[in-house]
Short mmCIF file of C-alpha atoms and ligand atoms in Angstrom, two decimals:
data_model
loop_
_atom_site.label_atom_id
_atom_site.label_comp_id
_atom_site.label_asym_id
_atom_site.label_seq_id
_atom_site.Cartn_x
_atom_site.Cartn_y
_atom_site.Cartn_z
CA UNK Q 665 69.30 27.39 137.89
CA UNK Q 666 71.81 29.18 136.15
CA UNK Q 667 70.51 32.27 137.74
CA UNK Q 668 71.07 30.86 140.87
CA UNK Q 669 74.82 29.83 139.68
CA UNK Q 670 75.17 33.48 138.80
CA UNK Q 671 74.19 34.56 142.62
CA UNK Q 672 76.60 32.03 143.87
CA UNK Q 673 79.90 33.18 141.92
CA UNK Q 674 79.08 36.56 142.51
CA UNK Q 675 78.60 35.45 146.37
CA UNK Q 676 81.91 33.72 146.53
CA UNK Q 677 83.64 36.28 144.89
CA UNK Q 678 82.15 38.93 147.43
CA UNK Q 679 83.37 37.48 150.35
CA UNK Q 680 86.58 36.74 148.27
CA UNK Q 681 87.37 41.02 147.75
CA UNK Q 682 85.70 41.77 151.28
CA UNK Q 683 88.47 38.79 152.52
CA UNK Q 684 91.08 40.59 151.27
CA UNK Q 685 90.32 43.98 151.99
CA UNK Q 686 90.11 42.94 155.72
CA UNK Q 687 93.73 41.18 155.61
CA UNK Q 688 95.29 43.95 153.73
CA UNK Q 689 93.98 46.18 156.17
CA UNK Q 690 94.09 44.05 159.53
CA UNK Q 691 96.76 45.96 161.51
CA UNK Q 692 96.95 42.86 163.81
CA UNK Q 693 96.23 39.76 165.00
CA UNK Q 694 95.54 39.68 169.42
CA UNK Q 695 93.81 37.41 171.59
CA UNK Q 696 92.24 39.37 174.19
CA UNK Q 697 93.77 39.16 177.62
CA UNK Q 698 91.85 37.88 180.32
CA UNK Q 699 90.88 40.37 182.16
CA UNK Q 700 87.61 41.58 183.43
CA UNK Q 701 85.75 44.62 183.03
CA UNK Q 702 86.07 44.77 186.91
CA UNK Q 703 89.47 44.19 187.22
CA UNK Q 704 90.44 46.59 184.93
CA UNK Q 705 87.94 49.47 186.79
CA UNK Q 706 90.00 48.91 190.02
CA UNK Q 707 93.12 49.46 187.89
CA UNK Q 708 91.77 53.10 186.93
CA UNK Q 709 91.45 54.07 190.65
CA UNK Q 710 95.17 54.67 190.50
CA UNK Q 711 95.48 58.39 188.87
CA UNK Q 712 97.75 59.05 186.42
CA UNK Q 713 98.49 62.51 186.64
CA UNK Q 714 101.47 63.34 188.91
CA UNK Q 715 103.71 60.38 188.17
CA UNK Q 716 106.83 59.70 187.46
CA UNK Q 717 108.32 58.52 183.74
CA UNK Q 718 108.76 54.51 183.84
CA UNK Q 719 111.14 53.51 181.12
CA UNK Q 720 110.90 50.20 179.67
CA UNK Q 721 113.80 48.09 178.74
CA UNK Q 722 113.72 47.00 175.47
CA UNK Q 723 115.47 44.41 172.89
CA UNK Q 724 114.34 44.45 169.29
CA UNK Q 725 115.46 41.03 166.81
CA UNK Q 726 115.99 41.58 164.00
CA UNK Q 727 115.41 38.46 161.29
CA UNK Q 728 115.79 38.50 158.11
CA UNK Q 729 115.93 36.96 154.49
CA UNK Q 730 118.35 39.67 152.82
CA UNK Q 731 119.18 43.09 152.83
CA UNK Q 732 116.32 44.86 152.66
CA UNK Q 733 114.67 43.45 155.60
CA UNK Q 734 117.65 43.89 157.37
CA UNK Q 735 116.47 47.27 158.59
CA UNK Q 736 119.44 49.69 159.68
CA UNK Q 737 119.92 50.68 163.11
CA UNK Q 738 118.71 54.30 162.40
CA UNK Q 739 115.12 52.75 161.31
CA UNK Q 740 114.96 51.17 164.63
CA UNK Q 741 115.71 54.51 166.38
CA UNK Q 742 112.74 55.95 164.33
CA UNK Q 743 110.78 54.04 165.47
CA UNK Q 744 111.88 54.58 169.20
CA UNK Q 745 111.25 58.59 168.48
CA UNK Q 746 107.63 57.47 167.25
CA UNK Q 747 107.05 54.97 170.28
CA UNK Q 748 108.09 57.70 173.04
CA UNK Q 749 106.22 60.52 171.42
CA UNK Q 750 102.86 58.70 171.66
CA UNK Q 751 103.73 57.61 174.98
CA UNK Q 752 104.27 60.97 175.85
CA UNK Q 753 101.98 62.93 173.99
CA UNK Q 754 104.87 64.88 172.37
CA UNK Q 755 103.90 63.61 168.87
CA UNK Q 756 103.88 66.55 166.75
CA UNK Q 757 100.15 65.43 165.22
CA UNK Q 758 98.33 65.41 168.87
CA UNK Q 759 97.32 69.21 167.91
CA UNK Q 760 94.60 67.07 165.17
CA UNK Q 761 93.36 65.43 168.11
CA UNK Q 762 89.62 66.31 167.85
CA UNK Q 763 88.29 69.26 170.12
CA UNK Q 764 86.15 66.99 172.10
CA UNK Q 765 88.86 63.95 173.23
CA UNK Q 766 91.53 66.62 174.30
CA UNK Q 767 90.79 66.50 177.62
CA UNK Q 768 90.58 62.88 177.40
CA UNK Q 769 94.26 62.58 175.65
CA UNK Q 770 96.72 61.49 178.15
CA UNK Q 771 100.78 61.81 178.53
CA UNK Q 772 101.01 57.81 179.88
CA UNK Q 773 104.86 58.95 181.10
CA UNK Q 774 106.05 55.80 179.64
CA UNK Q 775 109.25 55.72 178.15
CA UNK Q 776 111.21 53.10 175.74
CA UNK Q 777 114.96 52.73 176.41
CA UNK Q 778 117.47 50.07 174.10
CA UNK Q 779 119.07 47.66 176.40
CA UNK Q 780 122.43 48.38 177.42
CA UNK Q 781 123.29 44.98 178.21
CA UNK Q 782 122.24 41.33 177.38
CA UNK Q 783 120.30 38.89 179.74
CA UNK Q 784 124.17 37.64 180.70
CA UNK Q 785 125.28 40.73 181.41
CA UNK Q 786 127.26 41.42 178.07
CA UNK Q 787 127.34 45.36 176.73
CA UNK Q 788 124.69 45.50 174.12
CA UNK Q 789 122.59 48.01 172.16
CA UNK Q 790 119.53 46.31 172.05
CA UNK Q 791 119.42 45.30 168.51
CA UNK Q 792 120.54 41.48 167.51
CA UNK Q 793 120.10 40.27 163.79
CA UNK Q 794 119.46 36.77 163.13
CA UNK Q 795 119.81 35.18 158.68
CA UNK Q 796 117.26 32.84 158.73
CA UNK Q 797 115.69 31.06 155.56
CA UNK Q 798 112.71 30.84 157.15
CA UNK Q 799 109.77 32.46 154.94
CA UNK Q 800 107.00 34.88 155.62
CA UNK Q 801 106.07 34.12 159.57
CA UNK Q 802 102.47 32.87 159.99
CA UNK Q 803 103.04 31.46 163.49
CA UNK Q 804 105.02 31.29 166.26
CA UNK Q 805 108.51 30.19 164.91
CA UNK Q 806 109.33 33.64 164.93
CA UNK Q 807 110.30 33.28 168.92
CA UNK Q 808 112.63 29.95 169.02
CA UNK Q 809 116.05 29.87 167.08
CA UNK Q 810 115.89 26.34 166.34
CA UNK Q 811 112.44 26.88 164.23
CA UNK Q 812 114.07 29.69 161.79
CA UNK Q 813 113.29 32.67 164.52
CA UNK Q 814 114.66 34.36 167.73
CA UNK Q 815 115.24 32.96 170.97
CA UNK Q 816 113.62 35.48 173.56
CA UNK Q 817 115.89 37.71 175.82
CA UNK Q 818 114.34 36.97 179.16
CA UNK Q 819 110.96 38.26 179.14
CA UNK Q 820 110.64 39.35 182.94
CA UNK Q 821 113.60 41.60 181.97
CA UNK Q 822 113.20 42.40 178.48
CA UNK Q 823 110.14 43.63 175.87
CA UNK Q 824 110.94 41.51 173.40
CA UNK Q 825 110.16 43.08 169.50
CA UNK Q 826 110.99 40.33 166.82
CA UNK Q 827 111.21 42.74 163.42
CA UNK Q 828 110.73 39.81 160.28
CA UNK Q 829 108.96 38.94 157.48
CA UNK Q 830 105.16 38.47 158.20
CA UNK Q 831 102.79 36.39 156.78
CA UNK Q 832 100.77 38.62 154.21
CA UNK Q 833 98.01 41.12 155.32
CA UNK Q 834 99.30 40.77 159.18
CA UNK Q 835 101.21 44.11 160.04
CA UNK Q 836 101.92 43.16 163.27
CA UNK Q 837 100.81 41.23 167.01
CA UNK Q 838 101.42 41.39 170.49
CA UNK Q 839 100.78 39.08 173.29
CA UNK Q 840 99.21 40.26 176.49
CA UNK Q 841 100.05 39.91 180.25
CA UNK Q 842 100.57 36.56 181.78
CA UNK Q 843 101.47 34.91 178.21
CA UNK Q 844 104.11 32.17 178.11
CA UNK Q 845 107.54 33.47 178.75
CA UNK Q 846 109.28 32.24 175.58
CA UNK Q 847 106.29 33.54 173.28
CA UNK Q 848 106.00 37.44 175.09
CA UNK Q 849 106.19 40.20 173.30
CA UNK Q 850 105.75 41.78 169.88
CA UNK Q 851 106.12 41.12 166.44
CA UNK Q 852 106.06 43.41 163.81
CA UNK Q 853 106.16 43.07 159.93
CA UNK Q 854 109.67 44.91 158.46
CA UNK Q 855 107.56 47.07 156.13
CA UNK Q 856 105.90 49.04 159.18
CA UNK Q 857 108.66 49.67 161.61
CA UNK Q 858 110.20 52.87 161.61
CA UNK Q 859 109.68 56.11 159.54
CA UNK Q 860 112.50 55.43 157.05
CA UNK Q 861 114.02 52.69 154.96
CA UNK Q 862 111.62 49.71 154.39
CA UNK Q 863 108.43 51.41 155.99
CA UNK Q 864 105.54 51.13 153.57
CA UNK Q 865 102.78 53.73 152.93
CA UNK Q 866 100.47 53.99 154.55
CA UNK Q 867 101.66 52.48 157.51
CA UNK Q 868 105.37 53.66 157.44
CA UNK Q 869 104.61 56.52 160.65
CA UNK Q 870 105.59 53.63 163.40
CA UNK Q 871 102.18 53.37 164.66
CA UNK Q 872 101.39 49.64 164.37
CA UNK Q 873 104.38 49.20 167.55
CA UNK Q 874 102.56 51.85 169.11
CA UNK Q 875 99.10 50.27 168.72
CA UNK Q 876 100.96 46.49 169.79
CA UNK Q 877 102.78 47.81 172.98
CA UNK Q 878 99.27 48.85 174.00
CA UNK Q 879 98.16 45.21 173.53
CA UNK Q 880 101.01 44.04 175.40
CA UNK Q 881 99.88 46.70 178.41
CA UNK Q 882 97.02 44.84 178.74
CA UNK Q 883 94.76 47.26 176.46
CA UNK Q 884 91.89 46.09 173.93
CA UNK Q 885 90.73 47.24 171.17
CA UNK Q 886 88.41 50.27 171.42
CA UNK Q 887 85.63 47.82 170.11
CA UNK Q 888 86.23 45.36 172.81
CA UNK Q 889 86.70 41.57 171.24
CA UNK Q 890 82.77 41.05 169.27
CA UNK Q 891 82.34 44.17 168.44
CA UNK Q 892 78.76 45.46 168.92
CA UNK Q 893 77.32 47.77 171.18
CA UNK Q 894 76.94 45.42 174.06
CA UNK Q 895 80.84 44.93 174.23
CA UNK Q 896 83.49 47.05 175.27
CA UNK Q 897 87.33 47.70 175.94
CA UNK Q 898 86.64 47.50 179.55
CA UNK Q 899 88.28 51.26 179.77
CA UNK Q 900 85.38 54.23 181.09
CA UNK Q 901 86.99 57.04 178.95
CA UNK Q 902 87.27 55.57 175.59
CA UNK Q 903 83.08 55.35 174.18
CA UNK Q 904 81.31 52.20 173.25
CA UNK Q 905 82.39 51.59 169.45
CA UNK Q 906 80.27 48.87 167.41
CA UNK Q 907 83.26 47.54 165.46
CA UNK Q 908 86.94 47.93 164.13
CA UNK Q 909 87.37 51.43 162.09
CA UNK Q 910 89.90 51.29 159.54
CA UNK Q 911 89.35 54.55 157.75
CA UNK Q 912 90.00 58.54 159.18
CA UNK Q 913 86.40 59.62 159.42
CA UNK Q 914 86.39 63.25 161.39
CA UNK Q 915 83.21 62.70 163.06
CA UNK Q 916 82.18 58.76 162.90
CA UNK Q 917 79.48 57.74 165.11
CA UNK Q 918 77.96 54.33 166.52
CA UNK Q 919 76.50 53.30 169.89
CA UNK Q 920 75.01 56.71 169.93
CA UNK Q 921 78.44 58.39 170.83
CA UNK Q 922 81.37 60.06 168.37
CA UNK Q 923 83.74 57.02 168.02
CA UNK Q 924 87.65 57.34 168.98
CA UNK Q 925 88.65 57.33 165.79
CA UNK Q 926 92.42 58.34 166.43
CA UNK Q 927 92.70 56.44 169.18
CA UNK Q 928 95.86 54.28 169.05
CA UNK Q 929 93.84 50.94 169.89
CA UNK Q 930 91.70 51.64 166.47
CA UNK Q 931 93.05 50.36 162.85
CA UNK Q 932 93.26 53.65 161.03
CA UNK Q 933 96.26 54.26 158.87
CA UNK Q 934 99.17 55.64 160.47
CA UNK Q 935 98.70 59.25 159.96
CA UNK Q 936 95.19 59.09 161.33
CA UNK Q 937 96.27 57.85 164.97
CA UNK Q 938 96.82 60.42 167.55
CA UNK Q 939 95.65 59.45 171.27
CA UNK Q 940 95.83 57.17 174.05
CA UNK Q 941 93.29 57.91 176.90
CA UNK Q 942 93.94 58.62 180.50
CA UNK Q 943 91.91 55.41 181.30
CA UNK Q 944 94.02 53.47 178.97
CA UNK Q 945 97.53 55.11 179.90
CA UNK Q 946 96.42 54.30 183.96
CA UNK Q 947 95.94 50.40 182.52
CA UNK Q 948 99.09 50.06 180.74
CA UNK Q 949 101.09 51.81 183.65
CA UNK Q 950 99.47 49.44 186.26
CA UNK Q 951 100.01 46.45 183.95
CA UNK Q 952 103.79 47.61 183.71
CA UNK Q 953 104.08 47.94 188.17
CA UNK Q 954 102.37 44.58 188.41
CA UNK Q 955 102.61 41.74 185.92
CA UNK Q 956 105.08 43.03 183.97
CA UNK Q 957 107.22 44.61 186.44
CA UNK Q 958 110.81 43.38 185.41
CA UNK Q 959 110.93 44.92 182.25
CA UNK Q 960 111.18 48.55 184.36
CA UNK Q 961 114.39 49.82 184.36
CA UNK Q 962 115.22 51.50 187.59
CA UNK Q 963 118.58 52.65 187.00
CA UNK Q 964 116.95 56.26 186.27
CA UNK Q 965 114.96 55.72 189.38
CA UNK Q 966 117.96 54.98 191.62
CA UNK Q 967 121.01 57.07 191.00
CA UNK Q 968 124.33 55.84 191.83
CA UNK Q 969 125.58 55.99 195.17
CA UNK Q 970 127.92 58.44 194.38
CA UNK Q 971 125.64 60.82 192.85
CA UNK Q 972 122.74 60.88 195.83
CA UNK Q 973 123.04 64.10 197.88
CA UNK Q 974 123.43 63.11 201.63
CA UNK Q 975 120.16 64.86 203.22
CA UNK Q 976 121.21 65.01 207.18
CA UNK Q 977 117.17 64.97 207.85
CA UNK Q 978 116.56 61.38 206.64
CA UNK Q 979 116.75 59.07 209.85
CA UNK Q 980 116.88 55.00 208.98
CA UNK Q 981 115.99 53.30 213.13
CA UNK Q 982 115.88 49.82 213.89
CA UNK Q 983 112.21 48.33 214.75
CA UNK Q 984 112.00 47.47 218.42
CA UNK Q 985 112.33 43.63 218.54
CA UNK Q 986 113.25 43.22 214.83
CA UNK Q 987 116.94 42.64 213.98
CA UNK Q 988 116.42 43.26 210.61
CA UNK Q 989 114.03 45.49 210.07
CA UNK Q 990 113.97 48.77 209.71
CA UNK Q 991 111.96 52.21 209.86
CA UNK Q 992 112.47 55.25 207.55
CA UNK Q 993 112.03 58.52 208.77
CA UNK Q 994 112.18 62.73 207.89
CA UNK Q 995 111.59 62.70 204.76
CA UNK Q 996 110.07 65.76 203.50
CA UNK Q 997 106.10 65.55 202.43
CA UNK Q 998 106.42 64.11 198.72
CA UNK Q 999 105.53 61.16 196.45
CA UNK Q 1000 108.34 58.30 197.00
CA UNK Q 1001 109.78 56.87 193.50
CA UNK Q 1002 112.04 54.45 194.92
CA UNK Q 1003 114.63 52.74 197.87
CA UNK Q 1004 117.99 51.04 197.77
CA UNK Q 1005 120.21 49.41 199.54
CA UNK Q 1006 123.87 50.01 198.59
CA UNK Q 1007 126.88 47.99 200.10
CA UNK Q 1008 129.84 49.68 201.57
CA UNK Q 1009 131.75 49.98 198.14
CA UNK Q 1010 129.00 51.49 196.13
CA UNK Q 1011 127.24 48.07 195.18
CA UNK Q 1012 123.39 48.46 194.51
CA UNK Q 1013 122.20 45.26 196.55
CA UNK Q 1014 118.46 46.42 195.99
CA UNK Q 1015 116.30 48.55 194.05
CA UNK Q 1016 112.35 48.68 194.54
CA UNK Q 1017 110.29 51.04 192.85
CA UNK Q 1018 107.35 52.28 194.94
CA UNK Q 1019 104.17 53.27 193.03
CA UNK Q 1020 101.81 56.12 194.70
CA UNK Q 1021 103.95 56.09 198.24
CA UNK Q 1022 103.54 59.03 200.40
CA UNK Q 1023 106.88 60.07 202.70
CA UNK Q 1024 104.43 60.27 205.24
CA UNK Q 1025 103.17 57.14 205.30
CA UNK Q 1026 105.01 54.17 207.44
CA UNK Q 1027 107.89 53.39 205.36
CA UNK Q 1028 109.87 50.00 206.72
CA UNK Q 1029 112.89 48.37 205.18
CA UNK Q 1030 113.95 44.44 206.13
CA UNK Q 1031 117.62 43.58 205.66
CA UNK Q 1032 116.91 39.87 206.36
CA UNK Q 1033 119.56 37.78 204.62
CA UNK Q 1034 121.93 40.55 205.08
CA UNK Q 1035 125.16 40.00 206.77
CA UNK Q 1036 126.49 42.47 209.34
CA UNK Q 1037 128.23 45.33 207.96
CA UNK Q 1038 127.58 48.98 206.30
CA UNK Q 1039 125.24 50.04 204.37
CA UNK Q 1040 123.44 52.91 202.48
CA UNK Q 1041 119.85 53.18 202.50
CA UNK Q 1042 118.65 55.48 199.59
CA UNK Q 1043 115.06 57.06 199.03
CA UNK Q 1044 114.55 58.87 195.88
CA UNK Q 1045 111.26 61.21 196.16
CA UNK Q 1046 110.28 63.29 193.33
CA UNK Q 1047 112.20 66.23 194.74
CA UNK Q 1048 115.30 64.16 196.38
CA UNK Q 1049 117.35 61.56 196.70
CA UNK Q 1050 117.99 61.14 200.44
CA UNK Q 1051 121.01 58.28 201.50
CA UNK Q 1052 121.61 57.03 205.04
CA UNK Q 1053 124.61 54.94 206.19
CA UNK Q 1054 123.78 52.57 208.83
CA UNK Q 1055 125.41 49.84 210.53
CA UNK Q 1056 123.56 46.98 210.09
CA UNK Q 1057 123.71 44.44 213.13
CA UNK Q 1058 122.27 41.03 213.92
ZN1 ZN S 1223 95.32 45.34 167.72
#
């Protein structure tokens, strides 16, 4: 009997330490999105190579207790270097990505830009701080003012990053595509934001954002959601990995292939994570031009109407039988980024980015709600930005 007592404690103690490890380590909590291996195959058929930089507006809150987790400005921006290094495979450790994922290693041309102005229009810099006396975060609080958190900046506009005090062992989370809109976003614990100032070995090199903008791209975990060798990410180039890896093994292997161990989507420490794939960077950009399409900011895309070079070739003719449509023409053979519609005085009435567009495919623009007047039609290729004035009649 008392041997058996003996088994028991030590038992309950084991799970106890293993418990713990796990939540010290756990680099965050994510409910899968829903999205099926299928779905996310058709995504891939859209190459990434040969595309154009997206930036991403983004606002980061900033709530806090006291001083310390009031995290300066310049911690933020560290953590912006971090995010669009990985995102462009410019980080300075990709050369320890190992010899056999290089090829696999992708620049996703994704880029992460502080919002310039808030969701009424007001001049910003995309940082807000919020006192609260709210304790260590364990749910969702974090996103509504009233509870001790952060309202939201509109989340079709805006990717959201609440920077607080998390609940213990949780470093950080992210919500995927199609979440509700006052809960989108990320959250991420003040001791592993940044490079600088309250960043904590060993996760004080920025990757946990890194790891939960993935999540909120629609990406997995390399492991898929069980773990085992029957599940999977859903993503062709990353390999089948049984379960989560939290240490910086060289050469680990499971499911009879090396695992990713520096992938992003793993839980290594900081220092250990080097990579994104090019199946992985083609499912976060398509995520980005579909579902989460608003948070693009086109003003890079579209230059001001004062800026575009007037290209005498470009030819903007009204569709037989359609008042107000459209048909572009003589554009030069090239990829299309983007078209606008200016107003007489310089106003941008519309922006629309266009993903994969050939100039020499059928291009059509409908001014339908549009009253009479001028107007400049703008194409921006990858070369060129073209602008046509026409006179638009109903
Ligand atoms: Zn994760």
């Amino acid at each position: 009997m008392k041997k058996i007592d003996r088994l028991y404690i030590l038992f309950v103690l084991c799970c106890a330490f293993i418990f713990q490890l796990n939540a010290q380590e756990r680099r965050c909590s994510f409910d899968a999105p829903n999205i099926t291996t299928e779905h996310q195959q058709k995504r891939q058929m859209t190459e990434i190579e040969d595309l154009e930089i997206l930036q991403v507006r983004v606002v980061f809150h900033v709530v806090y207790q006291d001083g310390v987790q009031n995290i300066s400005d310049e911690q933020i921006f560290s953590q912006l270097r971090v995010l669009n290094h990985d995102y462009q495979k410019t980080n300075s450790d990709s050369v320890n990505i190992p010899e056999i994922f290089k090829p696999l290693a992708a620049n996703c041309k994704l880029q992460f830009v502080l919002a310039q102005q808030d969701e009424l229009g007001i001049p910003s810099n995309g940082i807000t701080r919020t006192q609260t006396t709210h304790g260590p975060f364990g749910n969702n609080d974090i996103h509504f003012t009233e509870l001790g958190g952060k309202d939201a900046w509109n989340t079709e506009k805006y990717l959201n990053i609440w920077i607080c005090n998390l609940a213990p062992g949780v470093l950080g989370y992210a919500t995927p595509p199609g979440t509700a809109k006052e809960e989108d976003g990320v959250v991420i614990h003040y001791e592993n934001i940044g490079t600088l100032g309250s960043a904590k070995i060993p996760y004080e090199g920025g990757r946990t954002l890194t790891h939960e903008v993935g999540h909120y791209l629609g990406l997995q975990h390399i492991w898929g959601t069980r773990g085992g060798c029957d599940d999977d990410d859903g993503i062709e180039d990353t390999p089948i990995q049984a379960d989560a890896i939290y240490d910086c093994s060289e050469s680990k292997f499971s499911c009879g292939s090396q695992d990713m161990v520096q992938n992003f989507m793993n839980l290594a420490e900081d220092d250990c994570l080097n990579f994104f794939t090019k199946g992985q960077a083609t499912v976060m950009r398509s995520v980005l031009l579909n579902e989460r399409q608003g948070v693009i900011d086109t003003s890079s895309l579209v230059l001001s109407i004062n800026k575009g070079s007037f290209a005498g070739s470009l030819s903007v003719v009204p569709l037989r039988g359609q008042k107000t449509r459209y048909e572009i023409k003589g554009l030069e053979n090239s990829s299309i980024k983007s078209i606008a519609v200016f107003s007489q005085s310089g106003t941008n009435l519309l922006s629309r980015y266009l993903l994969g567009v050939k100039s020499s495919q059928k291009l059509e623009i409908d001014l339908e709600g549009y009253p009479e007047g001028i107007y400049f039609i703008q194409v921006a290729t990858r070369e060129k930005i073209y602008t046509k004035r026409i006179l638009h009649l109903l």
